[in-house]
């Protein structure tokens, strides 16, 4: 029997750091000896850029639109350390469903048995969306991925998107959909940010896999078209991504989360808002006093 390929989907709202985090995970996994594919499922089609010197690759959908007969190898590009890079691509903005694009790209690979042929250990799908549109739930719904992780900061919009994702996972869990592995907390530099995400995962019955700080090393690496693993392998940030990759590789038990109702989520956020205002008032009071007395 052929070995089981670990299929993982990384979700989160746009701009939250999905592609950055996913690329650093794949780079770290590859460095650790795993045979990995990164499958970009964002119509932006820039998921794999930092694995390939900052360049864009032709998308599966674009190539399928141009030609009738396509060999799967034509849309798989080699990235850092032999990582297999794919961009599903998307419909023209305003036309069609991005989810269909993901299905088309995945089916195209399945028909050609390419995952088995490449003898992959792990496939990471980098997926935009908060599952407001059913199309983005495709990797969860269609049994493409087995474990789902979400990248979230402590910002309300990002937590809101994660909570929506939890609703989608919870709905599709009844029909055999993918389950939740946990939250990758990104851009966590303040202790209150950590407290906010900790509280959110506690309430939704999930876990934080890793706290990833916001770091200029990420920016510097991105500007060189590289992951942190490639551009700054000795940095503390690279070690954070290695630790995260190790946890993902070892992860086996995903669960059904318990999303909050929108009203509950609003009340929760407003509670945190009050608490933060209180903190600021306490922290700024000594300074204000010092100013007056000087
Ligand atoms: P997404 O794929 O979710 O749309 P990206 O991964 O493209 O988001 O990240 C958006 C921007 O945020 C990029 O410029 C990226 O370098 C930056 N970024 C993401 N995570 C971090 C981090 N931990 N530290 C510094 N910058 C980050
Ligand atoms: Mg992205």
Short mmCIF file of N, CA and C in Angstrom, two decimals, residues 55-156:
data_model
loop_
_atom_site.label_atom_id
_atom_site.label_comp_id
_atom_site.label_asym_id
_atom_site.label_seq_id
_atom_site.Cartn_x
_atom_site.Cartn_y
_atom_site.Cartn_z
N UNK A 55 9.40 35.40 -7.70
CA UNK A 55 8.77 35.39 -9.03
C UNK A 55 7.40 34.68 -9.02
N UNK A 56 6.58 35.07 -9.97
CA UNK A 56 5.26 34.44 -10.15
C UNK A 56 5.40 33.25 -11.09
N UNK A 57 4.59 32.21 -10.87
CA UNK A 57 4.58 31.07 -11.80
C UNK A 57 3.23 31.03 -12.52
N UNK A 58 3.17 30.47 -13.72
CA UNK A 58 1.89 30.34 -14.42
C UNK A 58 0.94 29.49 -13.59
N UNK A 59 -0.33 29.85 -13.55
CA UNK A 59 -1.28 29.11 -12.72
C UNK A 59 -1.88 27.93 -13.48
N UNK A 60 -2.37 26.95 -12.73
CA UNK A 60 -2.99 25.77 -13.34
C UNK A 60 -4.16 26.20 -14.22
N UNK A 61 -5.01 27.08 -13.69
CA UNK A 61 -6.18 27.50 -14.47
C UNK A 61 -5.80 28.22 -15.75
N UNK A 62 -4.78 29.08 -15.67
CA UNK A 62 -4.34 29.79 -16.89
C UNK A 62 -3.85 28.81 -17.94
N UNK A 63 -3.04 27.86 -17.52
CA UNK A 63 -2.47 26.90 -18.48
C UNK A 63 -3.58 26.02 -19.06
N UNK A 64 -4.52 25.61 -18.20
CA UNK A 64 -5.64 24.77 -18.69
C UNK A 64 -6.53 25.54 -19.67
N UNK A 65 -6.60 26.85 -19.49
CA UNK A 65 -7.39 27.68 -20.41
C UNK A 65 -6.72 27.81 -21.78
N UNK A 66 -5.37 27.78 -21.75
CA UNK A 66 -4.62 27.99 -23.00
C UNK A 66 -4.52 26.74 -23.86
N UNK A 67 -4.41 25.58 -23.19
CA UNK A 67 -4.16 24.35 -23.95
C UNK A 67 -5.18 23.29 -23.58
N UNK A 68 -5.41 22.35 -24.49
CA UNK A 68 -6.35 21.28 -24.17
C UNK A 68 -5.66 20.13 -23.46
N UNK A 69 -4.43 19.84 -23.87
CA UNK A 69 -3.72 18.74 -23.23
C UNK A 69 -2.56 19.28 -22.39
N UNK A 70 -2.64 19.08 -21.10
CA UNK A 70 -1.58 19.59 -20.24
C UNK A 70 -1.05 18.46 -19.36
N UNK A 71 0.25 18.36 -19.29
CA UNK A 71 0.90 17.41 -18.40
C UNK A 71 1.05 18.12 -17.04
N UNK A 72 0.69 17.43 -15.96
CA UNK A 72 0.75 18.05 -14.62
C UNK A 72 2.13 18.63 -14.30
N UNK A 73 3.17 17.98 -14.83
CA UNK A 73 4.53 18.46 -14.55
C UNK A 73 4.74 19.89 -15.06
N UNK A 74 3.97 20.26 -16.07
CA UNK A 74 4.13 21.61 -16.66
C UNK A 74 3.72 22.72 -15.71
N UNK A 75 2.87 22.40 -14.72
CA UNK A 75 2.41 23.46 -13.81
C UNK A 75 2.99 23.31 -12.40
N UNK A 76 3.96 22.42 -12.27
CA UNK A 76 4.65 22.26 -10.98
C UNK A 76 6.05 22.81 -11.15
N UNK A 77 6.39 23.80 -10.36
CA UNK A 77 7.69 24.47 -10.48
C UNK A 77 8.55 24.17 -9.25
N UNK A 78 9.83 24.01 -9.50
CA UNK A 78 10.71 23.71 -8.37
C UNK A 78 11.07 24.98 -7.63
N UNK A 79 10.92 24.94 -6.30
CA UNK A 79 11.30 26.08 -5.46
C UNK A 79 12.43 25.70 -4.54
N UNK A 80 12.66 26.55 -3.56
CA UNK A 80 13.73 26.36 -2.58
C UNK A 80 13.85 24.90 -2.13
N UNK A 81 15.05 24.37 -2.18
CA UNK A 81 15.35 23.04 -1.65
C UNK A 81 14.48 21.93 -2.28
N UNK A 82 14.06 22.14 -3.52
CA UNK A 82 13.28 21.10 -4.21
C UNK A 82 11.79 21.07 -3.87
N UNK A 83 11.30 22.10 -3.22
CA UNK A 83 9.86 22.16 -2.91
C UNK A 83 9.06 22.26 -4.21
N UNK A 84 7.95 21.51 -4.29
CA UNK A 84 7.10 21.55 -5.47
C UNK A 84 6.09 22.69 -5.31
N UNK A 85 6.15 23.66 -6.22
CA UNK A 85 5.30 24.85 -6.11
C UNK A 85 4.19 24.84 -7.16
N UNK A 86 2.96 25.09 -6.69
CA UNK A 86 1.80 25.14 -7.59
C UNK A 86 0.94 26.34 -7.22
N UNK A 87 0.39 27.03 -8.23
CA UNK A 87 -0.62 28.06 -7.98
C UNK A 87 -1.87 27.66 -8.74
N UNK A 88 -2.97 27.45 -8.03
CA UNK A 88 -4.22 27.06 -8.70
C UNK A 88 -4.70 28.17 -9.62
N UNK A 89 -4.54 29.40 -9.19
CA UNK A 89 -5.04 30.53 -9.99
C UNK A 89 -6.50 30.76 -9.69
N UNK A 90 -7.11 31.64 -10.46
CA UNK A 90 -8.51 31.94 -10.17
C UNK A 90 -9.21 32.47 -11.40
N UNK A 91 -10.51 32.68 -11.25
CA UNK A 91 -11.27 33.25 -12.36
C UNK A 91 -10.91 34.72 -12.52
N UNK A 92 -11.25 35.31 -13.65
CA UNK A 92 -11.05 36.75 -13.81
C UNK A 92 -11.89 37.44 -12.73
N UNK A 93 -11.35 38.52 -12.10
CA UNK A 93 -12.08 39.18 -11.01
C UNK A 93 -13.52 39.52 -11.43
N UNK A 94 -14.45 39.16 -10.59
CA UNK A 94 -15.84 39.46 -10.86
C UNK A 94 -16.57 38.39 -11.66
N UNK A 95 -15.84 37.41 -12.16
CA UNK A 95 -16.49 36.35 -12.93
C UNK A 95 -16.13 34.98 -12.34
N UNK A 96 -17.10 34.17 -12.10
CA UNK A 96 -16.83 32.79 -11.70
C UNK A 96 -16.46 32.64 -10.25
N UNK A 97 -16.29 31.40 -9.84
CA UNK A 97 -16.09 31.08 -8.44
C UNK A 97 -14.68 30.54 -8.22
N UNK A 98 -14.00 31.12 -7.23
CA UNK A 98 -12.62 30.70 -6.96
C UNK A 98 -12.58 29.24 -6.50
N UNK A 99 -13.63 28.82 -5.83
CA UNK A 99 -13.70 27.44 -5.34
C UNK A 99 -13.65 26.44 -6.48
N UNK A 100 -14.36 26.75 -7.58
CA UNK A 100 -14.36 25.89 -8.76
C UNK A 100 -12.93 25.73 -9.28
N UNK A 101 -12.20 26.83 -9.24
CA UNK A 101 -10.82 26.81 -9.70
C UNK A 101 -9.98 25.84 -8.89
N UNK A 102 -10.22 25.83 -7.58
CA UNK A 102 -9.46 24.94 -6.71
C UNK A 102 -9.82 23.49 -7.04
N UNK A 103 -11.13 23.22 -7.20
CA UNK A 103 -11.57 21.85 -7.54
C UNK A 103 -10.93 21.40 -8.85
N UNK A 104 -11.00 22.28 -9.85
CA UNK A 104 -10.44 21.95 -11.16
C UNK A 104 -8.96 21.60 -11.05
N UNK A 105 -8.20 22.43 -10.33
CA UNK A 105 -6.76 22.22 -10.21
C UNK A 105 -6.47 20.91 -9.47
N UNK A 106 -7.20 20.64 -8.39
CA UNK A 106 -6.94 19.43 -7.61
C UNK A 106 -7.33 18.18 -8.41
N UNK A 107 -8.48 18.25 -9.09
CA UNK A 107 -8.90 17.09 -9.90
C UNK A 107 -7.91 16.79 -11.00
N UNK A 108 -7.41 17.85 -11.61
CA UNK A 108 -6.42 17.71 -12.67
C UNK A 108 -5.19 16.93 -12.18
N UNK A 109 -4.75 17.25 -10.96
CA UNK A 109 -3.60 16.52 -10.39
C UNK A 109 -3.95 15.09 -10.04
N UNK A 110 -5.16 14.90 -9.51
CA UNK A 110 -5.59 13.55 -9.10
C UNK A 110 -5.66 12.62 -10.30
N UNK A 111 -6.19 13.13 -11.42
CA UNK A 111 -6.32 12.32 -12.64
C UNK A 111 -4.97 11.78 -13.07
N UNK A 112 -3.93 12.59 -12.84
CA UNK A 112 -2.60 12.16 -13.30
C UNK A 112 -1.78 11.52 -12.16
N UNK A 113 -2.45 11.28 -11.03
CA UNK A 113 -1.78 10.61 -9.90
C UNK A 113 -0.45 11.24 -9.52
N UNK A 114 -0.40 12.54 -9.61
CA UNK A 114 0.89 13.21 -9.52
C UNK A 114 1.46 13.21 -8.09
N UNK A 115 0.56 13.26 -7.09
CA UNK A 115 1.05 13.29 -5.70
C UNK A 115 1.80 11.99 -5.39
N UNK A 116 1.24 10.87 -5.89
CA UNK A 116 1.87 9.57 -5.65
C UNK A 116 3.17 9.47 -6.45
N UNK A 117 3.09 9.93 -7.69
CA UNK A 117 4.28 9.85 -8.55
C UNK A 117 5.45 10.63 -7.94
N UNK A 118 5.13 11.81 -7.39
CA UNK A 118 6.20 12.63 -6.79
C UNK A 118 6.60 12.09 -5.41
N UNK A 119 5.82 11.13 -4.91
CA UNK A 119 6.09 10.52 -3.61
C UNK A 119 6.12 11.58 -2.49
N UNK A 120 5.09 12.43 -2.49
CA UNK A 120 5.03 13.53 -1.52
C UNK A 120 4.77 13.04 -0.10
N UNK A 121 5.33 13.74 0.87
CA UNK A 121 5.01 13.47 2.27
C UNK A 121 3.89 14.41 2.75
N UNK A 122 4.00 15.67 2.34
CA UNK A 122 3.05 16.68 2.81
C UNK A 122 2.64 17.60 1.66
N UNK A 123 1.33 17.93 1.60
CA UNK A 123 0.86 18.98 0.70
C UNK A 123 0.22 20.06 1.58
N UNK A 124 0.66 21.30 1.41
CA UNK A 124 0.06 22.41 2.14
C UNK A 124 -0.72 23.29 1.18
N UNK A 125 -2.02 23.46 1.44
CA UNK A 125 -2.87 24.33 0.63
C UNK A 125 -2.96 25.68 1.34
N UNK A 126 -2.63 26.73 0.62
CA UNK A 126 -2.66 28.08 1.19
C UNK A 126 -3.93 28.75 0.66
N UNK A 127 -4.95 28.83 1.52
CA UNK A 127 -6.29 29.20 1.05
C UNK A 127 -6.80 30.52 1.64
N UNK A 128 -7.20 31.41 0.76
CA UNK A 128 -7.79 32.67 1.20
C UNK A 128 -9.21 32.41 1.66
N UNK A 129 -9.65 33.16 2.65
CA UNK A 129 -11.08 33.16 2.86
C UNK A 129 -11.56 32.88 4.24
N UNK A 130 -12.75 33.35 4.48
CA UNK A 130 -13.36 33.14 5.78
C UNK A 130 -14.66 32.36 5.63
N UNK A 131 -14.77 31.64 4.51
CA UNK A 131 -15.88 30.73 4.27
C UNK A 131 -17.24 31.42 4.29
N UNK A 132 -17.27 32.70 3.90
CA UNK A 132 -18.56 33.34 3.70
C UNK A 132 -19.12 32.77 2.40
N UNK A 133 -18.20 32.58 1.42
CA UNK A 133 -18.57 31.97 0.16
C UNK A 133 -18.21 30.49 0.22
N UNK A 134 -19.15 29.63 -0.16
CA UNK A 134 -18.93 28.19 -0.08
C UNK A 134 -17.74 27.71 -0.89
N UNK A 135 -17.39 28.44 -1.93
CA UNK A 135 -16.30 28.04 -2.81
C UNK A 135 -14.98 27.89 -2.07
N UNK A 136 -14.73 28.79 -1.15
CA UNK A 136 -13.46 28.73 -0.43
C UNK A 136 -13.42 27.57 0.55
N UNK A 137 -14.60 26.98 0.82
CA UNK A 137 -14.62 25.84 1.75
C UNK A 137 -14.25 24.55 1.03
N UNK A 138 -14.02 24.63 -0.27
CA UNK A 138 -13.75 23.43 -1.07
C UNK A 138 -12.71 22.50 -0.46
N UNK A 139 -11.53 22.99 -0.07
CA UNK A 139 -10.54 22.06 0.49
C UNK A 139 -11.03 21.36 1.77
N UNK A 140 -11.97 22.00 2.49
CA UNK A 140 -12.51 21.39 3.71
C UNK A 140 -13.60 20.40 3.34
N UNK A 141 -14.46 20.82 2.44
CA UNK A 141 -15.68 20.11 2.08
C UNK A 141 -15.43 18.88 1.24
N UNK A 142 -14.51 19.00 0.31
CA UNK A 142 -14.33 17.96 -0.70
C UNK A 142 -13.33 16.88 -0.30
N UNK A 143 -12.96 16.86 0.98
CA UNK A 143 -12.01 15.86 1.43
C UNK A 143 -10.63 16.03 0.82
N UNK A 144 -10.30 17.25 0.43
CA UNK A 144 -8.98 17.50 -0.14
C UNK A 144 -7.95 17.55 0.99
N UNK A 145 -8.22 18.39 1.98
CA UNK A 145 -7.33 18.47 3.13
C UNK A 145 -7.91 17.63 4.27
N UNK A 146 -7.05 17.26 5.19
CA UNK A 146 -7.52 16.48 6.33
C UNK A 146 -7.50 17.34 7.59
N UNK A 147 -6.48 18.20 7.68
CA UNK A 147 -6.34 19.08 8.84
C UNK A 147 -6.34 20.53 8.38
N UNK A 148 -7.03 21.37 9.13
CA UNK A 148 -7.08 22.79 8.80
C UNK A 148 -6.45 23.60 9.93
N UNK A 149 -5.64 24.58 9.55
CA UNK A 149 -5.09 25.52 10.53
C UNK A 149 -5.46 26.91 10.07
N UNK A 150 -5.61 27.84 11.00
CA UNK A 150 -5.88 29.20 10.59
C UNK A 150 -4.80 30.12 11.13
N UNK A 151 -4.41 31.08 10.29
CA UNK A 151 -3.47 32.10 10.73
C UNK A 151 -4.30 33.28 11.19
N UNK A 152 -4.07 33.72 12.42
CA UNK A 152 -4.81 34.86 12.93
C UNK A 152 -3.93 35.72 13.82
N UNK A 153 -4.13 37.03 13.72
CA UNK A 153 -3.51 37.93 14.68
C UNK A 153 -4.54 38.18 15.77
N UNK A 154 -4.26 39.15 16.66
CA UNK A 154 -5.23 39.46 17.71
C UNK A 154 -6.24 40.50 17.23
N UNK A 155 -6.15 40.93 15.96
CA UNK A 155 -7.11 41.93 15.46
C UNK A 155 -8.49 41.31 15.30
N UNK A 156 -9.50 42.13 15.56
CA UNK A 156 -10.86 41.59 15.55
C UNK A 156 -11.24 41.00 14.19
#
